[in-house]
Amino acid sequence: MNFILLVLLCSVLGLFFSVYQGRSIMKEDEGDEKVRSIAIKIRKGANAYLKRQYKGVTIFFVIMFVIFLIMSIFGYVSIFVPFSFVIGGFLSGLSGFIGMKVATQANSRTTTAAKKSLNGALKISFKSGSVIGIVVVSLGLLYIALGFLFLDWYYRDLSEAERILQVTTNILTFGIGASSMALFARVGGGIFTKAADVGADLVGKVEVGIPEDDPRNPAVIADNVGDNVGDVAGMGADLYESYVGSLISSSALAVAAGLSTKGAVVPLLVAALGVVASIFSTFFVKAKEDSSQKNLLKALRRGVYISSVIVAVGSYFIVREILGSENIGVYFSILSGLFAGILIGFFTEYYTSDSYKPTRNLASMSETGPATIIIGGLSLGMASTAIPVVIVAVSVLISFNLSGGANDFNLGLYGIAISAVGMLSTLGITLATDAYGPIADNAGGIAEMSEQDPEVRRRTDALDSLGNTTAATGKGFAIGSAALTALAFIAAYKDSIENIVKSGTSNFEFNLSILNPQVLIGLFIGGMVTFLFSSKTMDAVGRAASKIVVEVRRQFKEIPGLMEGKGEPDYESCIDICTKSAQRELITIAIISVATPVIVGLILGPNGVAGLLAGATVTGFAMAIMMSNSGGAWDNAKKYIESGVLGGKGSECHKAAVVGDTVGDPFKDTTGPSINILIKLMSMVSIVFGALILALGVL
Amino acid sequence: MNFILLVLLCSVLGLFFSVYQGRSIMKEDEGDEKVRSIAIKIRKGANAYLKRQYKGVTIFFVIMFVIFLIMSIFGYVSIFVPFSFVIGGFLSGLSGFIGMKVATQANSRTTTAAKKSLNGALKISFKSGSVIGIVVVSLGLLYIALGFLFLDWYYRDLSEAERILQVTTNILTFGIGASSMALFARVGGGIFTKAADVGADLVGKVEVGIPEDDPRNPAVIADNVGDNVGDVAGMGADLYESYVGSLISSSALAVAAGLSTKGAVVPLLVAALGVVASIFSTFFVKAKEDSSQKNLLKALRRGVYISSVIVAVGSYFIVREILGSENIGVYFSILSGLFAGILIGFFTEYYTSDSYKPTRNLASMSETGPATIIIGGLSLGMASTAIPVVIVAVSVLISFNLSGGANDFNLGLYGIAISAVGMLSTLGITLATDAYGPIADNAGGIAEMSEQDPEVRRRTDALDSLGNTTAATGKGFAIGSAALTALAFIAAYKDSIENIVKSGTSNFEFNLSILNPQVLIGLFIGGMVTFLFSSKTMDAVGRAASKIVVEVRRQFKEIPGLMEGKGEPDYESCIDICTKSAQRELITIAIISVATPVIVGLILGPNGVAGLLAGATVTGFAMAIMMSNSGGAWDNAKKYIESGVLGGKGSECHKAAVVGDTVGDPFKDTTGPSINILIKLMSMVSIVFGALILALGVL
């Protein structure tokens, strides 16, 4: 338990660090009247959106809470489930909320700092990113540590093995709340941001021919709000869930692996080490004035590398100290995950950055029109799945075998789970480099709208385009770790069903052979659900965007003098439309995600559910990478053309590239990064509804 | 053995019918000088392409033959493998070749018949389609029947159970030859046809503004050649392999299911019945003069429905007679497959025909430009995967359980395999309605190029647009049956490895649990290979098309008077470029398909291979449906706009829809229909290299 107190300490340290950094950001100059008034509008819009989202979420949470309460009364779930469901949702939402709050204060301050220097702007935006990153991981550790302490006390009369089992499985169910919240935040935010973006571009850039972020465009504030609610709040909620999910699933698997409390504590300690390492390494991120793009990227990378090295060295001692040198293989599992994450990040950059061949080739495909650049982008995205899959495959093989899977199957599964912990251990700093992107993006928007000197915009643009690359890397990271965590979840699912069977009247036995028709059908449905989910989320963006198009057109027609810059556009109405549509579209998507595993379970039994989860993971992993990378490459191909090649801005090539970028918008910012939430939410639903399915299912 | 003679008889009957029908087509009037000269050009181009393709194929086959010969000398495969490899490849190629020959004679005759009446044109084009359909199935049955007779004699000294095992496993290995040939024909043809189509359109329609099929376009003959080598020869080779593969894999599974020779014979008899039923039902396909689109479709459907009813009734007696009433469940497996095929066809039509909401909605998305219609089409295709997956899932459940899978697992697998036979039993007539499409398409092209009366073109257009719908239905069918057959292949793979283990020194044991890392990684790689394959095939089309663009541009610039219709374009050079690029691009694709299962097998062992096949089937099924349906819907959305809605031809909406259609071209005619070949080729490679992998593999 002393170790848990240490974890608690690190999380509190992280929170103090965040508060301190947050305060220092608030002390920065926010800028002139104009900047402040725009920033306030964005802040208000983001608040309005989140308020409405939380309203929708509350209804969903109340319904589910009642369902879980009834289930717990009938003994299908433990009494803690309804509460940890709510707590998980709350904390996941809180992570996103804090991120949004920080980001909407930092954007204007970044703009103002960019008036003076590039380095100053980088400092503020990165500092804000690091607050967001550290808050997410600290809140995650805080929840786990407190949960551990409380449940360990509550179950004090059980044997150690029994106690740790109860502790981990009960904490794990937090995940259903956290992933539900993540779904609402990430998908809802994703729909919001891309509907605003696509809608603003379609009318603004294409129809009336005004530049991006022009204050005359009624959807422009909604577009900037979207960055905050989608890319910051959504991502925060999402990664909070990923982080805690990976930690606690590997703790849960430690029990079956016979490593008991010690094995359960290792992932937490590695994560705590990661928090400290992340905080430490933020101090190394600084750039010289007027650094090149390359040097800026190097500055950001430095932070990630330093913290990786710290974790790589430190976790060796953690594993040897706690699990003993006979289990030193577990250390190599952690290492393989850490390394795999860095590699995936690197190859994501290779496929999506215009410094490399793939995106440059893609740009040149615009010469034969939009059709060929679309085909090329899809093809690029599909090809880019190969290396990450191989990296994950090798990492699974290594972590399974080196942790001792050949002799003890459960030990191998623990190894796979803890490799995901290795990958996510440096999340604090990775997330910092990722979250800084939308802040820089917003800063650029504010600079444009408040009509700053072009030099200011040039500086924020440099930061923004860097943000595109770090965002792509961050997504690759999130998806890679999700794949590993999803595997851990399937194993955890099996454990949890077997524990129910052991203590109950069911005589169910797993037959997870891929030739078992239940598993097979589950696999098929899992693959299909990924496609269906992708379809629905893309549709939602399309529908919401077309509403924005209609509204923006209306305003240009009805508000006198708008085009000449004399009339004042009605920004709120666009924000309102985005907000409403995002929430409305979420209903079907949430139902698909929650109902599928329950229905499959009732008809095909737990074997079918395991197949479902595996099928969704396998197809979803490839699909998510494809979508993120296609989208990233289209965006950067467009930026590459804008930099002056192939005729530059306004050329036929550029127009074709804009079509590609628009297709890529929902790919990379709505659908792609949401798929991992689908997979994990389905896993959590499966685990929580396990007993019910066993009792009521056909098989 | 009497039953086998009966099967032989039916196949010979089918061949006679084809020859008779083929002769009657040749007797029809080919038309005027102009029509004939164009037809000759198309014929020459198609011959030139096939000649070159066979050259490439020959090299590949010689290399593989030598490899198999060496493997058989070392005892890794039976001595029959190298030969049945060659025979399988030959027959698959022959099916495609005959189809192409028939189609290139029928096209001009259809044009000429269309001068007189719609019904006459339908009669000729459908008759040709039916020749192609019946030839494919008859050649399939012929090969199986002769193989059975020969091997049964060869192994006459073995016990019945041993003998039938040897017979079926040896015949099964034909499939590696057939699927290799299918890969070359379908993918090569697909690249050819779409490169020509896209290239012709990009310069012709978009740049110089001449209509489709305009004789001034240098790529126009290549485009028409493409229909024959891709949609006819490629499809013929592909479906020959699917058909025989499904028959013989269920025969092979009969052995493990304890049904012995009787169980092995049932699928063949059902297929033989299907051939007779298909021949019989072709006589019911006729339309009244100037029928509406709907009535034409009805006429074609009538044939499919009549033969389905015959098979549904007849196979009841076959099962009861041969397997006895205790195994009558097998009949319901056949029925479920037959019914599933019809349902998949129906829903494919729902998603891709402009008579229904999805395609009409898609057309209206063109109002906000190309980006939204692209997003909409991708989303439509993804959503359209849901119902076919559920249909296949239900069909698998029914056929597994009703055939007795709950008591005897192997019996259930046999049930799944034979449900694929049920689905493909009416292939003769389904293929007839499918193959008629490209003939009508060509007839339209010839009408345009030979400057016939607009009424002629109107008639061929009516037939052509009908062909779009039947082609989509046919693809749905091919993919659905491929999924079921692929499952049978995985089971057959397991059986074959276990037989090797039984008779050899290896002590390998299967652990096909999805939690086994080998299986899991196999699943991931299987999913990824589908994405990679799709990427490579789309890329190949893009690269080949851009070469055509350059060449067509060159000709318009360098040949004096071409645009005014005075100069003669150099059609051959375009055909030559398409031919060469298609073959060159095939090399990587063939290597991916053949090498992946071998490499996975060597590193991950047979468990990994089974996972690979399952992962590829699950992801590939969804991907293939998505691609075919997205492509079909874009094509028909464009046609729908051309019919006069949303501004009609030449409007901004139409331009956006053309972009969608161009993206859809490689989707629906190259990549989508090739994925099932990838899956089956990988299965066959796995089976044939099984012993080698067991001997040399790491695990």
PDB file of N, CA and C in Angstrom, chain A residues 371 375 378-379 382-383 385-386 393 397 400 409 487 494 512-515 517 520-521 523-524 528 531 534-535 539 610 618-619 621-622 627 662 666-667, chain B residues 371 375 378-379 382-383 385-386 393 397 400 409 487 494 512-515 517 520-521 523-524 528 531 534-535 539 610 618-619 621-622 627 662 667:
ATOM      1  N   ALA A 371     -10.522  13.856 -58.513  1.00  0.00           N
ATOM      2  CA  ALA A 371     -10.738  12.402 -58.423  1.00  0.00           C
ATOM      3  C   ALA A 371      -9.440  11.674 -58.127  1.00  0.00           C
ATOM      4  N   ILE A 375      -8.424   9.343 -54.857  1.00  0.00           N
ATOM      5  CA  ILE A 375      -7.977   7.949 -54.956  1.00  0.00           C
ATOM      6  C   ILE A 375      -6.604   7.814 -54.317  1.00  0.00           C
ATOM      7  N   LEU A 378      -6.780   7.983 -50.430  1.00  0.00           N
ATOM      8  CA  LEU A 378      -7.316   6.756 -49.843  1.00  0.00           C
ATOM      9  C   LEU A 378      -6.260   5.664 -49.896  1.00  0.00           C
ATOM     10  N   SER A 379      -5.616   5.588 -51.046  1.00  0.00           N
ATOM     11  CA  SER A 379      -4.602   4.564 -51.230  1.00  0.00           C
ATOM     12  C   SER A 379      -3.435   4.766 -50.263  1.00  0.00           C
ATOM     13  N   MET A 382      -4.476   3.655 -46.832  1.00  0.00           N
ATOM     14  CA  MET A 382      -4.539   2.193 -46.718  1.00  0.00           C
ATOM     15  C   MET A 382      -3.146   1.587 -46.636  1.00  0.00           C
ATOM     16  N   ALA A 383      -2.247   2.092 -47.471  1.00  0.00           N
ATOM     17  CA  ALA A 383      -0.880   1.564 -47.449  1.00  0.00           C
ATOM     18  C   ALA A 383      -0.215   1.846 -46.107  1.00  0.00           C
ATOM     19  N   THR A 385      -1.273   1.600 -43.271  1.00  0.00           N
ATOM     20  CA  THR A 385      -1.649   0.717 -42.155  1.00  0.00           C
ATOM     21  C   THR A 385      -0.623  -0.394 -41.960  1.00  0.00           C
ATOM     22  N   ALA A 386       0.137  -0.685 -43.018  1.00  0.00           N
ATOM     23  CA  ALA A 386       0.990  -1.875 -42.977  1.00  0.00           C
ATOM     24  C   ALA A 386       2.021  -1.811 -41.850  1.00  0.00           C
ATOM     25  N   ALA A 393       2.198  -5.932 -34.097  1.00  0.00           N
ATOM     26  CA  ALA A 393       2.330  -7.386 -34.090  1.00  0.00           C
ATOM     27  C   ALA A 393       3.632  -7.800 -33.414  1.00  0.00           C
ATOM     28  N   LEU A 397       4.118  -9.896 -29.927  1.00  0.00           N
ATOM     29  CA  LEU A 397       4.923 -11.119 -29.862  1.00  0.00           C
ATOM     30  C   LEU A 397       5.995 -10.995 -28.789  1.00  0.00           C
ATOM     31  N   PHE A 400       4.483 -10.674 -25.222  1.00  0.00           N
ATOM     32  CA  PHE A 400       3.892 -11.936 -24.765  1.00  0.00           C
ATOM     33  C   PHE A 400       4.984 -12.929 -24.392  1.00  0.00           C
ATOM     34  N   PHE A 409       0.358 -18.800 -20.039  1.00  0.00           N
ATOM     35  CA  PHE A 409      -0.419 -18.004 -20.990  1.00  0.00           C
ATOM     36  C   PHE A 409      -0.854 -16.672 -20.378  1.00  0.00           C
ATOM     37  N   LEU A 487      -6.840  -5.537 -26.658  1.00  0.00           N
ATOM     38  CA  LEU A 487      -6.496  -6.944 -26.467  1.00  0.00           C
ATOM     39  C   LEU A 487      -6.547  -7.294 -24.992  1.00  0.00           C
ATOM     40  N   LYS A 494     -12.712 -12.161 -20.670  1.00  0.00           N
ATOM     41  CA  LYS A 494     -12.738 -13.603 -20.458  1.00  0.00           C
ATOM     42  C   LYS A 494     -12.588 -13.915 -18.969  1.00  0.00           C
ATOM     43  N   LEU A 512     -13.060 -20.223 -27.737  1.00  0.00           N
ATOM     44  CA  LEU A 512     -12.729 -19.028 -28.516  1.00  0.00           C
ATOM     45  C   LEU A 512     -12.067 -19.333 -29.857  1.00  0.00           C
ATOM     46  N   SER A 513     -12.194 -20.587 -30.323  1.00  0.00           N
ATOM     47  CA  SER A 513     -11.616 -20.937 -31.619  1.00  0.00           C
ATOM     48  C   SER A 513     -12.265 -20.118 -32.718  1.00  0.00           C
ATOM     49  N   ILE A 514     -11.443 -19.647 -33.643  1.00  0.00           N
ATOM     50  CA  ILE A 514     -12.013 -18.856 -34.742  1.00  0.00           C
ATOM     51  C   ILE A 514     -12.901 -19.711 -35.632  1.00  0.00           C
ATOM     52  N   LEU A 515     -12.875 -21.022 -35.482  1.00  0.00           N
ATOM     53  CA  LEU A 515     -13.778 -21.853 -36.276  1.00  0.00           C
ATOM     54  C   LEU A 515     -15.125 -22.048 -35.591  1.00  0.00           C
ATOM     55  N   PRO A 517     -18.566 -21.068 -34.863  1.00  0.00           N
ATOM     56  CA  PRO A 517     -19.412 -20.108 -35.593  1.00  0.00           C
ATOM     57  C   PRO A 517     -19.778 -18.884 -34.773  1.00  0.00           C
ATOM     58  N   LEU A 520     -16.808 -16.677 -35.001  1.00  0.00           N
ATOM     59  CA  LEU A 520     -16.684 -16.267 -36.398  1.00  0.00           C
ATOM     60  C   LEU A 520     -17.672 -15.176 -36.742  1.00  0.00           C
ATOM     61  N   ILE A 521     -18.919 -15.394 -36.357  1.00  0.00           N
ATOM     62  CA  ILE A 521     -19.952 -14.396 -36.644  1.00  0.00           C
ATOM     63  C   ILE A 521     -19.648 -13.120 -35.870  1.00  0.00           C
ATOM     64  N   LEU A 523     -16.738 -12.035 -35.122  1.00  0.00           N
ATOM     65  CA  LEU A 523     -15.671 -11.357 -35.866  1.00  0.00           C
ATOM     66  C   LEU A 523     -16.246 -10.548 -37.023  1.00  0.00           C
ATOM     67  N   PHE A 524     -17.125 -11.190 -37.785  1.00  0.00           N
ATOM     68  CA  PHE A 524     -17.743 -10.499 -38.926  1.00  0.00           C
ATOM     69  C   PHE A 524     -18.493  -9.250 -38.468  1.00  0.00           C
ATOM     70  N   MET A 528     -17.864  -5.294 -39.249  1.00  0.00           N
ATOM     71  CA  MET A 528     -18.938  -4.505 -39.849  1.00  0.00           C
ATOM     72  C   MET A 528     -19.284  -3.289 -39.001  1.00  0.00           C
ATOM     73  N   PHE A 531     -17.284  -0.344 -39.755  1.00  0.00           N
ATOM     74  CA  PHE A 531     -17.711   0.332 -40.981  1.00  0.00           C
ATOM     75  C   PHE A 531     -18.978   1.146 -40.726  1.00  0.00           C
ATOM     76  N   SER A 534     -18.227   4.219 -38.699  1.00  0.00           N
ATOM     77  CA  SER A 534     -17.554   5.221 -39.532  1.00  0.00           C
ATOM     78  C   SER A 534     -18.557   5.909 -40.433  1.00  0.00           C
ATOM     79  N   SER A 535     -19.441   5.125 -41.001  1.00  0.00           N
ATOM     80  CA  SER A 535     -20.448   5.690 -41.890  1.00  0.00           C
ATOM     81  C   SER A 535     -21.313   6.708 -41.154  1.00  0.00           C
ATOM     82  N   ASP A 539     -21.530  10.661 -41.927  1.00  0.00           N
ATOM     83  CA  ASP A 539     -22.848  11.190 -42.277  1.00  0.00           C
ATOM     84  C   ASP A 539     -23.234  12.362 -41.395  1.00  0.00           C
ATOM     85  N   ALA A 610     -16.632 -12.034 -27.521  1.00  0.00           N
ATOM     86  CA  ALA A 610     -15.176 -11.983 -27.672  1.00  0.00           C
ATOM     87  C   ALA A 610     -14.807 -11.833 -29.141  1.00  0.00           C
ATOM     88  N   VAL A 618      -9.441  -5.484 -34.785  1.00  0.00           N
ATOM     89  CA  VAL A 618      -8.620  -5.736 -35.975  1.00  0.00           C
ATOM     90  C   VAL A 618      -8.988  -4.774 -37.100  1.00  0.00           C
ATOM     91  N   THR A 619     -10.281  -4.702 -37.416  1.00  0.00           N
ATOM     92  CA  THR A 619     -10.692  -3.826 -38.508  1.00  0.00           C
ATOM     93  C   THR A 619     -10.573  -2.365 -38.105  1.00  0.00           C
ATOM     94  N   PHE A 621      -8.557  -0.920 -35.967  1.00  0.00           N
ATOM     95  CA  PHE A 621      -7.182  -0.437 -35.925  1.00  0.00           C
ATOM     96  C   PHE A 621      -6.749   0.035 -37.315  1.00  0.00           C
ATOM     97  N   ALA A 622      -6.950  -0.836 -38.307  1.00  0.00           N
ATOM     98  CA  ALA A 622      -6.552  -0.475 -39.668  1.00  0.00           C
ATOM     99  C   ALA A 622      -7.354   0.727 -40.164  1.00  0.00           C
ATOM    100  N   MET A 627      -7.794   6.354 -41.811  1.00  0.00           N
ATOM    101  CA  MET A 627      -8.532   7.616 -41.833  1.00  0.00           C
ATOM    102  C   MET A 627      -7.673   8.773 -41.336  1.00  0.00           C
ATOM    103  N   THR A 662     -11.131  18.579 -47.651  1.00  0.00           N
ATOM    104  CA  THR A 662     -12.483  18.564 -47.093  1.00  0.00           C
ATOM    105  C   THR A 662     -12.951  17.132 -46.818  1.00  0.00           C
ATOM    106  N   PRO A 666     -13.524  15.080 -41.865  1.00  0.00           N
ATOM    107  CA  PRO A 666     -14.171  14.123 -40.954  1.00  0.00           C
ATOM    108  C   PRO A 666     -13.347  12.852 -40.754  1.00  0.00           C
ATOM    109  N   PHE A 667     -12.528  12.497 -41.763  1.00  0.00           N
ATOM    110  CA  PHE A 667     -11.668  11.321 -41.614  1.00  0.00           C
ATOM    111  C   PHE A 667     -10.786  11.465 -40.381  1.00  0.00           C
TER     112      PHE A 667
ATOM    113  N   ALA B 371     -16.575  17.256 -52.775  1.00  0.00           N
ATOM    114  CA  ALA B 371     -16.155  16.716 -51.475  1.00  0.00           C
ATOM    115  C   ALA B 371     -17.317  16.021 -50.777  1.00  0.00           C
ATOM    116  N   ILE B 375     -17.691  12.054 -49.621  1.00  0.00           N
ATOM    117  CA  ILE B 375     -17.950  11.625 -48.246  1.00  0.00           C
ATOM    118  C   ILE B 375     -19.240  10.799 -48.212  1.00  0.00           C
ATOM    119  N   LEU B 378     -18.709   7.255 -49.739  1.00  0.00           N
ATOM    120  CA  LEU B 378     -17.957   6.374 -48.838  1.00  0.00           C
ATOM    121  C   LEU B 378     -18.852   5.927 -47.697  1.00  0.00           C
ATOM    122  N   SER B 379     -19.597   6.882 -47.169  1.00  0.00           N
ATOM    123  CA  SER B 379     -20.475   6.570 -46.047  1.00  0.00           C
ATOM    124  C   SER B 379     -21.557   5.586 -46.467  1.00  0.00           C
ATOM    125  N   MET B 382     -20.053   2.150 -46.710  1.00  0.00           N
ATOM    126  CA  MET B 382     -19.784   1.575 -45.387  1.00  0.00           C
ATOM    127  C   MET B 382     -21.074   1.109 -44.720  1.00  0.00           C
ATOM    128  N   ALA B 383     -22.107   1.935 -44.825  1.00  0.00           N
ATOM    129  CA  ALA B 383     -23.375   1.544 -44.208  1.00  0.00           C
ATOM    130  C   ALA B 383     -23.949   0.300 -44.872  1.00  0.00           C
ATOM    131  N   THR B 385     -22.610  -2.278 -45.725  1.00  0.00           N
ATOM    132  CA  THR B 385     -22.017  -3.555 -45.316  1.00  0.00           C
ATOM    133  C   THR B 385     -22.863  -4.241 -44.249  1.00  0.00           C
ATOM    134  N   ALA B 386     -23.679  -3.459 -43.540  1.00  0.00           N
ATOM    135  CA  ALA B 386     -24.361  -4.005 -42.363  1.00  0.00           C
ATOM    136  C   ALA B 386     -25.279  -5.171 -42.719  1.00  0.00           C
ATOM    137  N   ALA B 393     -24.176 -13.805 -41.523  1.00  0.00           N
ATOM    138  CA  ALA B 393     -24.108 -14.300 -40.149  1.00  0.00           C
ATOM    139  C   ALA B 393     -25.278 -15.246 -39.870  1.00  0.00           C
ATOM    140  N   LEU B 397     -25.140 -19.259 -39.068  1.00  0.00           N
ATOM    141  CA  LEU B 397     -25.772 -19.835 -37.875  1.00  0.00           C
ATOM    142  C   LEU B 397     -26.737 -20.949 -38.261  1.00  0.00           C
ATOM    143  N   PHE B 400     -24.946 -23.961 -39.937  1.00  0.00           N
ATOM    144  CA  PHE B 400     -24.156 -24.715 -38.960  1.00  0.00           C
ATOM    145  C   PHE B 400     -25.067 -25.543 -38.058  1.00  0.00           C
ATOM    146  N   PHE B 409     -19.296 -30.921 -34.516  1.00  0.00           N
ATOM    147  CA  PHE B 409     -18.730 -29.672 -35.012  1.00  0.00           C
ATOM    148  C   PHE B 409     -18.422 -29.743 -36.509  1.00  0.00           C
ATOM    149  N   LEU B 487     -14.594 -19.379 -45.294  1.00  0.00           N
ATOM    150  CA  LEU B 487     -14.725 -20.076 -44.016  1.00  0.00           C
ATOM    151  C   LEU B 487     -14.480 -21.574 -44.204  1.00  0.00           C
ATOM    152  N   LYS B 494      -7.348 -26.393 -41.727  1.00  0.00           N
ATOM    153  CA  LYS B 494      -7.114 -27.067 -40.452  1.00  0.00           C
ATOM    154  C   LYS B 494      -7.082 -28.587 -40.654  1.00  0.00           C
ATOM    155  N   LEU B 512      -6.590 -22.411 -31.804  1.00  0.00           N
ATOM    156  CA  LEU B 512      -7.143 -21.337 -32.620  1.00  0.00           C
ATOM    157  C   LEU B 512      -7.879 -20.281 -31.808  1.00  0.00           C
ATOM    158  N   SER B 513      -7.641 -20.255 -30.504  1.00  0.00           N
ATOM    159  CA  SER B 513      -8.280 -19.235 -29.673  1.00  0.00           C
ATOM    160  C   SER B 513      -7.851 -17.841 -30.111  1.00  0.00           C
ATOM    161  N   ILE B 514      -8.822 -16.937 -30.140  1.00  0.00           N
ATOM    162  CA  ILE B 514      -8.470 -15.573 -30.548  1.00  0.00           C
ATOM    163  C   ILE B 514      -7.554 -14.899 -29.534  1.00  0.00           C
ATOM    164  N   LEU B 515      -7.388 -15.483 -28.353  1.00  0.00           N
ATOM    165  CA  LEU B 515      -6.460 -14.889 -27.390  1.00  0.00           C
ATOM    166  C   LEU B 515      -5.042 -15.408 -27.567  1.00  0.00           C
ATOM    167  N   PRO B 517      -1.720 -15.306 -29.070  1.00  0.00           N
ATOM    168  CA  PRO B 517      -1.078 -14.205 -29.793  1.00  0.00           C
ATOM    169  C   PRO B 517      -0.817 -14.512 -31.256  1.00  0.00           C
ATOM    170  N   LEU B 520      -4.056 -13.961 -32.963  1.00  0.00           N
ATOM    171  CA  LEU B 520      -4.368 -12.545 -32.851  1.00  0.00           C
ATOM    172  C   LEU B 520      -3.563 -11.718 -33.850  1.00  0.00           C
ATOM    173  N   ILE B 521      -2.273 -11.978 -33.901  1.00  0.00           N
ATOM    174  CA  ILE B 521      -1.427 -11.245 -34.831  1.00  0.00           C
ATOM    175  C   ILE B 521      -1.820 -11.596 -36.252  1.00  0.00           C
ATOM    176  N   LEU B 523      -4.770 -12.318 -37.247  1.00  0.00           N
ATOM    177  CA  LEU B 523      -5.980 -11.541 -37.517  1.00  0.00           C
ATOM    178  C   LEU B 523      -5.623 -10.112 -37.933  1.00  0.00           C
ATOM    179  N   PHE B 524      -4.737  -9.497 -37.157  1.00  0.00           N
ATOM    180  CA  PHE B 524      -4.326  -8.122 -37.469  1.00  0.00           C
ATOM    181  C   PHE B 524      -3.710  -8.036 -38.869  1.00  0.00           C
ATOM    182  N   MET B 528      -4.935  -6.082 -42.236  1.00  0.00           N
ATOM    183  CA  MET B 528      -4.047  -5.106 -42.868  1.00  0.00           C
ATOM    184  C   MET B 528      -3.771  -5.455 -44.328  1.00  0.00           C
ATOM    185  N   PHE B 531      -6.214  -4.044 -46.625  1.00  0.00           N
ATOM    186  CA  PHE B 531      -5.998  -2.618 -46.872  1.00  0.00           C
ATOM    187  C   PHE B 531      -4.829  -2.408 -47.839  1.00  0.00           C
ATOM    188  N   SER B 534      -5.791  -3.392 -51.345  1.00  0.00           N
ATOM    189  CA  SER B 534      -6.673  -2.376 -51.925  1.00  0.00           C
ATOM    190  C   SER B 534      -5.871  -1.164 -52.358  1.00  0.00           C
ATOM    191  N   SER B 535      -4.930  -0.784 -51.506  1.00  0.00           N
ATOM    192  CA  SER B 535      -4.100   0.368 -51.831  1.00  0.00           C
ATOM    193  C   SER B 535      -3.320   0.139 -53.116  1.00  0.00           C
ATOM    194  N   ASP B 539      -3.717   2.193 -56.569  1.00  0.00           N
ATOM    195  CA  ASP B 539      -2.530   2.885 -57.070  1.00  0.00           C
ATOM    196  C   ASP B 539      -2.214   2.505 -58.498  1.00  0.00           C
ATOM    197  N   ALA B 610      -4.150 -19.425 -39.857  1.00  0.00           N
ATOM    198  CA  ALA B 610      -5.609 -19.470 -39.719  1.00  0.00           C
ATOM    199  C   ALA B 610      -6.130 -18.091 -39.314  1.00  0.00           C
ATOM    200  N   VAL B 618     -12.801 -11.447 -42.792  1.00  0.00           N
ATOM    201  CA  VAL B 618     -13.689 -10.530 -42.073  1.00  0.00           C
ATOM    202  C   VAL B 618     -13.563  -9.105 -42.620  1.00  0.00           C
ATOM    203  N   THR B 619     -12.326  -8.620 -42.707  1.00  0.00           N
ATOM    204  CA  THR B 619     -12.143  -7.255 -43.191  1.00  0.00           C
ATOM    205  C   THR B 619     -12.414  -7.169 -44.684  1.00  0.00           C
ATOM    206  N   PHE B 621     -14.391  -8.941 -46.577  1.00  0.00           N
ATOM    207  CA  PHE B 621     -15.813  -9.012 -46.914  1.00  0.00           C
ATOM    208  C   PHE B 621     -16.430  -7.616 -46.825  1.00  0.00           C
ATOM    209  N   ALA B 622     -16.212  -6.959 -45.691  1.00  0.00           N
ATOM    210  CA  ALA B 622     -16.789  -5.619 -45.516  1.00  0.00           C
ATOM    211  C   ALA B 622     -16.209  -4.643 -46.544  1.00  0.00           C
ATOM    212  N   MET B 627     -16.670  -1.183 -51.271  1.00  0.00           N
ATOM    213  CA  MET B 627     -16.113  -0.646 -52.516  1.00  0.00           C
ATOM    214  C   MET B 627     -17.070  -0.847 -53.685  1.00  0.00           C
ATOM    215  N   THR B 662     -15.578   8.762 -61.001  1.00  0.00           N
ATOM    216  CA  THR B 662     -14.183   8.428 -61.309  1.00  0.00           C
ATOM    217  C   THR B 662     -13.504   7.758 -60.116  1.00  0.00           C
ATOM    218  N   PHE B 667     -12.822   1.445 -57.485  1.00  0.00           N
ATOM    219  CA  PHE B 667     -13.498   0.790 -56.361  1.00  0.00           C
ATOM    220  C   PHE B 667     -14.272  -0.431 -56.842  1.00  0.00           C
TER     221      PHE B 667
END
